[in-house]
mmCIF file with all atom_site columns, C-alpha atoms and ligand atoms in Angstrom:
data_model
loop_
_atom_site.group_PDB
_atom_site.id
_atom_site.type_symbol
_atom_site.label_atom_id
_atom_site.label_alt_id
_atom_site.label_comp_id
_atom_site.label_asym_id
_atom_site.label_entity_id
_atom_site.label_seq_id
_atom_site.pdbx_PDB_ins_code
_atom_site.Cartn_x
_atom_site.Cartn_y
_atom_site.Cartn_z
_atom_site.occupancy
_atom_site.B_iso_or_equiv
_atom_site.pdbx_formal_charge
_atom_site.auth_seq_id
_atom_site.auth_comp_id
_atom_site.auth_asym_id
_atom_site.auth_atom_id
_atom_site.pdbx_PDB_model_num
ATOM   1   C  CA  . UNK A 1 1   ? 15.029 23.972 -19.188 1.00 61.00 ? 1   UNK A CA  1
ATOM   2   C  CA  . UNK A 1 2   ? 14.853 20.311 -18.701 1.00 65.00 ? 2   UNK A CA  1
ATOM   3   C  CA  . UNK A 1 3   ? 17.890 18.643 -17.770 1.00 68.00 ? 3   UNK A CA  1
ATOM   4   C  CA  . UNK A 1 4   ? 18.505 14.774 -15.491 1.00 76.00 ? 4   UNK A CA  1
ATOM   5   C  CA  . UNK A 1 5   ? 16.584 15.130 -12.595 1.00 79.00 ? 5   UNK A CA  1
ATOM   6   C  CA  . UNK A 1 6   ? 18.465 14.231 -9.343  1.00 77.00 ? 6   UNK A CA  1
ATOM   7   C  CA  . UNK A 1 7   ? 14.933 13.434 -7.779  1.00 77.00 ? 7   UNK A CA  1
ATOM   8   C  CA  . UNK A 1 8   ? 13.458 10.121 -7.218  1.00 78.00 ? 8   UNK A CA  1
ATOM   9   C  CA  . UNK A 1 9   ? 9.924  9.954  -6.844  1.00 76.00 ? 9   UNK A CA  1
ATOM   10  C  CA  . UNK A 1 10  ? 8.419  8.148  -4.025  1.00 76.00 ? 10  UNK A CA  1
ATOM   11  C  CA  . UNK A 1 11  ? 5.352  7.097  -5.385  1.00 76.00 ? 11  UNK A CA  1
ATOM   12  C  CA  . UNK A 1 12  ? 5.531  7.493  -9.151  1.00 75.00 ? 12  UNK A CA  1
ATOM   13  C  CA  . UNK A 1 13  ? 2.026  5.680  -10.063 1.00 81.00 ? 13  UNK A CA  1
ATOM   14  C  CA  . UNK A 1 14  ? -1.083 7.305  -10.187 1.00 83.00 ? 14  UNK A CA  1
ATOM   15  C  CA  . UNK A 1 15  ? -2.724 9.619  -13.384 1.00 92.00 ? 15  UNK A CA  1
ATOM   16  C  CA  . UNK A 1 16  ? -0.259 11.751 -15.223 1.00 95.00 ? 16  UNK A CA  1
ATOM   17  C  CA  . UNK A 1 17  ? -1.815 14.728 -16.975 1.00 97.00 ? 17  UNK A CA  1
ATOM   18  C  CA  . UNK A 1 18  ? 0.185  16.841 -19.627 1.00 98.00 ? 18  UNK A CA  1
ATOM   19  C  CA  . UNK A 1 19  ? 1.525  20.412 -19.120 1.00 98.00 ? 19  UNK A CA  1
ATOM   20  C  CA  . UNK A 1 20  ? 3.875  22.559 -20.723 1.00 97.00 ? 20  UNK A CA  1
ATOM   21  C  CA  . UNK A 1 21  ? 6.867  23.967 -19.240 1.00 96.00 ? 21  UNK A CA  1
ATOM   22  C  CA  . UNK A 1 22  ? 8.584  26.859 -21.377 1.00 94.00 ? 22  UNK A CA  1
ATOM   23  C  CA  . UNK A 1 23  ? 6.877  24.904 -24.581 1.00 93.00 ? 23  UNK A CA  1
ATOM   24  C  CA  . UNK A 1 24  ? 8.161  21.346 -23.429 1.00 95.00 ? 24  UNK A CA  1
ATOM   25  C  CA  . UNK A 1 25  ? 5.334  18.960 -22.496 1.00 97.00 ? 25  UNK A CA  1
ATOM   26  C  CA  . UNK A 1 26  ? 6.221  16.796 -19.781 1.00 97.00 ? 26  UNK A CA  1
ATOM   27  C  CA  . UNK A 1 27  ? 4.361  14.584 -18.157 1.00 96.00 ? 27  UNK A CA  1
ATOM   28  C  CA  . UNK A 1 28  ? 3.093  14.971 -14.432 1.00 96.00 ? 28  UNK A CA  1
ATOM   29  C  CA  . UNK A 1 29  ? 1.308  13.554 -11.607 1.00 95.00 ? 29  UNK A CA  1
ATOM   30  C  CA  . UNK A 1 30  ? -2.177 14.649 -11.700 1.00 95.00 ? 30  UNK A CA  1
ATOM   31  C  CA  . UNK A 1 31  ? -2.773 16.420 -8.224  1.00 95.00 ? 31  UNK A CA  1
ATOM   32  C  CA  . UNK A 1 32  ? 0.366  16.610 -7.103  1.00 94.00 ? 32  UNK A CA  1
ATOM   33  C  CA  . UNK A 1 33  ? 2.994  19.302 -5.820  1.00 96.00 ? 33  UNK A CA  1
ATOM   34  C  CA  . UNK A 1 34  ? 3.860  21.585 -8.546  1.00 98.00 ? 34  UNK A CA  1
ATOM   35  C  CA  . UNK A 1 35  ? 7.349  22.155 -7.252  1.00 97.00 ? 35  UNK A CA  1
ATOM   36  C  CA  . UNK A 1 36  ? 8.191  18.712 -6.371  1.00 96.00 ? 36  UNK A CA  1
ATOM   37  C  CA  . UNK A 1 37  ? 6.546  17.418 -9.433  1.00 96.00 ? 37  UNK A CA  1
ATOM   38  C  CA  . UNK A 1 38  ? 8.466  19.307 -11.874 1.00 97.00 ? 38  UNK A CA  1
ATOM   39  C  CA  . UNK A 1 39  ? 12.376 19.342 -10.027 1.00 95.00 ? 39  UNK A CA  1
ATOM   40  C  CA  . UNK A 1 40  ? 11.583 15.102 -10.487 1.00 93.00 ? 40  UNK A CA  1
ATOM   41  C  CA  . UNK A 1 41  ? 10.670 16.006 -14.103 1.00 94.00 ? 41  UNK A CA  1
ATOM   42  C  CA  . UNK A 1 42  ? 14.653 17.635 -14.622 1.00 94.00 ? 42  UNK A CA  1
ATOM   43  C  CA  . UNK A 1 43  ? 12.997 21.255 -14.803 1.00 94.00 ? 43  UNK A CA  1
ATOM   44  C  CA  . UNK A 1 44  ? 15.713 23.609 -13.227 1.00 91.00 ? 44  UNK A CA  1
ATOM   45  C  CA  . UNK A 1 45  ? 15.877 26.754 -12.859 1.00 95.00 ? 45  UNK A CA  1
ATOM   46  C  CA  . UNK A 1 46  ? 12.292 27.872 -12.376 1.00 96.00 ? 46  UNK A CA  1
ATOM   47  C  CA  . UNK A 1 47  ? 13.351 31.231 -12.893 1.00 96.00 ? 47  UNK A CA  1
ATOM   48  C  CA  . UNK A 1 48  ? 15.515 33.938 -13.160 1.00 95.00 ? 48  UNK A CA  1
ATOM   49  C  CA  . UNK A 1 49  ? 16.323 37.009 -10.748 1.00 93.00 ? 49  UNK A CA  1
ATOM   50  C  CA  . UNK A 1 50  ? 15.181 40.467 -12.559 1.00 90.00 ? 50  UNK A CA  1
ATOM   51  C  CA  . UNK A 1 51  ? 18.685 41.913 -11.420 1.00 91.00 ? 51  UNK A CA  1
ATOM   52  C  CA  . UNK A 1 52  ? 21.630 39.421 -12.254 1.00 94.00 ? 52  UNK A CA  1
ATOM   53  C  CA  . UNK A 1 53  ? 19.816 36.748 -13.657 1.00 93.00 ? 53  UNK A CA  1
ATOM   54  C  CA  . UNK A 1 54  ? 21.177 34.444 -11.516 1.00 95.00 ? 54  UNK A CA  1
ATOM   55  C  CA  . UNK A 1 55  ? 19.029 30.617 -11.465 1.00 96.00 ? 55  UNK A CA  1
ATOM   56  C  CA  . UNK A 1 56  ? 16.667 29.948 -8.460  1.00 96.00 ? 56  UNK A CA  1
ATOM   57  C  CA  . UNK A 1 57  ? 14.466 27.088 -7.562  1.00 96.00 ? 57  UNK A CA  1
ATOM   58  C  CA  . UNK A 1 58  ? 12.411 25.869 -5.303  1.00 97.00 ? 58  UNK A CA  1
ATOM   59  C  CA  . UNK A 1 59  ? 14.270 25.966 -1.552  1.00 97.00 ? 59  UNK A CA  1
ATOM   60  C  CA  . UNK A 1 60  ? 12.227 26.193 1.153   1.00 97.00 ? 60  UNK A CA  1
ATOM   61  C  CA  . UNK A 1 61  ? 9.221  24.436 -0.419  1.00 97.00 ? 61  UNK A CA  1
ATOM   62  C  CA  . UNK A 1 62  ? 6.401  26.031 2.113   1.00 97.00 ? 62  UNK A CA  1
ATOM   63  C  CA  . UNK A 1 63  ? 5.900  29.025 0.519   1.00 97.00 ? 63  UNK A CA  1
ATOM   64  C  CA  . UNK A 1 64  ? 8.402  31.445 2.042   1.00 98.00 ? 64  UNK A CA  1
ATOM   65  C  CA  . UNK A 1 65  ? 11.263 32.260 -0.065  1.00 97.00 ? 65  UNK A CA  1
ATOM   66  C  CA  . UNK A 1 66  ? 9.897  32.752 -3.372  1.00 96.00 ? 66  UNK A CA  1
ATOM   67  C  CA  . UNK A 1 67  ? 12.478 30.923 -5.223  1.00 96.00 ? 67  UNK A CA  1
ATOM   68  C  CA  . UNK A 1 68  ? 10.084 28.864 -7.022  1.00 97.00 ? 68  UNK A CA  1
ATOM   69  C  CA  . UNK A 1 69  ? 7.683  31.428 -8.821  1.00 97.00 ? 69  UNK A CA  1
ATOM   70  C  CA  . UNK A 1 70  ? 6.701  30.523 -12.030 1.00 97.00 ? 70  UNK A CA  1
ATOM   71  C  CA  . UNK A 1 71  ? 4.125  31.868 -14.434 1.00 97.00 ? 71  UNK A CA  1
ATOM   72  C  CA  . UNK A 1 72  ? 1.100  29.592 -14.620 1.00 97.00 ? 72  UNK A CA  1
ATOM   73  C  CA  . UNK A 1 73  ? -1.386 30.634 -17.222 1.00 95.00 ? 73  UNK A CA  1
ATOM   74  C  CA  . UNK A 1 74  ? 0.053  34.040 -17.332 1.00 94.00 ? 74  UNK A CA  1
ATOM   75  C  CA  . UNK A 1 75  ? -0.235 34.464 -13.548 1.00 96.00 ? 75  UNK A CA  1
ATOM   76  C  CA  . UNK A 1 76  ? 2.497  34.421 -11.699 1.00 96.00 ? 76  UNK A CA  1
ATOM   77  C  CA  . UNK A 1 77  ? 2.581  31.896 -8.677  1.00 97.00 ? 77  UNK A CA  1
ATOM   78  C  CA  . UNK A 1 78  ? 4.354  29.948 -6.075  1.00 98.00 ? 78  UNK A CA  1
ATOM   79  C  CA  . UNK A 1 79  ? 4.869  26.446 -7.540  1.00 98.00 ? 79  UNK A CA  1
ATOM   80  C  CA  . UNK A 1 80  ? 5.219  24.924 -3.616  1.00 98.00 ? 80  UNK A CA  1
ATOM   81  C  CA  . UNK A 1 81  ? 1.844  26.012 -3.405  1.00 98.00 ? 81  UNK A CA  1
ATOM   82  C  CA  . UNK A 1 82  ? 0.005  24.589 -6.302  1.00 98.00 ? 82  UNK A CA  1
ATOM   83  C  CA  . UNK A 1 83  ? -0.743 20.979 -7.327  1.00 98.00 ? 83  UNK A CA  1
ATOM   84  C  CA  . UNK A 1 84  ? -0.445 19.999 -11.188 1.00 97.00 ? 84  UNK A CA  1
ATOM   85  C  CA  . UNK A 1 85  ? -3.283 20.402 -13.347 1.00 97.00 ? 85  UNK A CA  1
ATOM   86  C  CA  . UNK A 1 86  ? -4.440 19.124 -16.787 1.00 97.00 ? 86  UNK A CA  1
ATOM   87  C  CA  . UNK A 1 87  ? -3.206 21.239 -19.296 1.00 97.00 ? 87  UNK A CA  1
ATOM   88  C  CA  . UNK A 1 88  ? -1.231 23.748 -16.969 1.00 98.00 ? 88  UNK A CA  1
ATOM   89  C  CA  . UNK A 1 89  ? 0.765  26.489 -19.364 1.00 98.00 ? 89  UNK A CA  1
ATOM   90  C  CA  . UNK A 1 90  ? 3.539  26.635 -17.239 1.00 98.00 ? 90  UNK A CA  1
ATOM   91  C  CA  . UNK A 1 91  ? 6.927  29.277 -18.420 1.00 96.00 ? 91  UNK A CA  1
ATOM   92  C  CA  . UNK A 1 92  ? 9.773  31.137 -16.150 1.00 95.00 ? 92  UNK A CA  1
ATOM   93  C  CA  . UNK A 1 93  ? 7.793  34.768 -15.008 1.00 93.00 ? 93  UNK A CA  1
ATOM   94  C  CA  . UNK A 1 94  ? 8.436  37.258 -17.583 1.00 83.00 ? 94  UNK A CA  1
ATOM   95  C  CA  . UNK A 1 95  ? 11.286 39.584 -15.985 1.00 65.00 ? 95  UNK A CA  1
ATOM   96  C  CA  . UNK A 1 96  ? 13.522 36.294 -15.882 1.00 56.00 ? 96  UNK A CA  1
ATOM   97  C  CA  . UNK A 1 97  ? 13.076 34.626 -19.389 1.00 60.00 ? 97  UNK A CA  1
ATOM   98  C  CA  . UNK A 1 98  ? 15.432 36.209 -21.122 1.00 55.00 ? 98  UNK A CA  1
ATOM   99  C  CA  . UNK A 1 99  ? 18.109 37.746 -18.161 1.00 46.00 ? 99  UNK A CA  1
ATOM   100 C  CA  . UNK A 1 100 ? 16.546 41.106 -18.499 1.00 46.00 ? 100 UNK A CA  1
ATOM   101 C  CA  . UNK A 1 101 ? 15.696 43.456 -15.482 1.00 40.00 ? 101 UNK A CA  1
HETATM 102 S  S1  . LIG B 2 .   ? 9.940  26.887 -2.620  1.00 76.81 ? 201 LIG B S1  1
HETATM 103 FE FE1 . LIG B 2 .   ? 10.003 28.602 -1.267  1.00 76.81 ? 201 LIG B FE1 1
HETATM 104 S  S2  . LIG B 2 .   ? 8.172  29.679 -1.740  1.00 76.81 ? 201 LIG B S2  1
HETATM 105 FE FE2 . LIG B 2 .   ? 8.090  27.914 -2.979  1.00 76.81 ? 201 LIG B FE2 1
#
């Protein structure tokens, strides 16, 4: 879901390439963070836990807690740990989309 992003970005020039988040194109910075480039696109939550559903993203934003998986071209991934590509198929990993376990 896309919602008002509370991020600013630092630096917002440079080459924006389109992906798709959960069918919504948005428009990103070509190279950068994943993580960071999508929370100052609105996108929030990333995902869903398989148990209660409850909303996570990212926290820790160095790869340790997880809370920022997303599926990327059907592979699931840590968005801290990726930088935006061209055409990127981006949705929330499958046991989250719809609240199921
Ligand atoms: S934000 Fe913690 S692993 Fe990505």
């Amino acid at each position: 879901m896309k919602t008002a992003s509370t991020f600013r970005e630092l630096e917002p020039e440079g080459a924006r390439v389109r992906v798709r988040f959960s069918g919504q194109d948005l428009m990103l910075r070509e190279g950068g963070n994943l993580a960071a480039e999508l929370l100052a696109a609105g996108v929030t939550p990333f995902r869903r836990t398989p148990v209660s559903g409850a909303p996570r993203a990212p926290f820790c934003m160095m790869g340790a807690c997880f809370d920022c998986l997303v599926e990327i071209d059907g592979v699931t991934r840590q968005a801290c740990m990726c930088e935006v590509g061209a055409g990127m198929e981006i949705a929330m990993p499958a046991a989250g989309r719809d609240g199921d376990a």
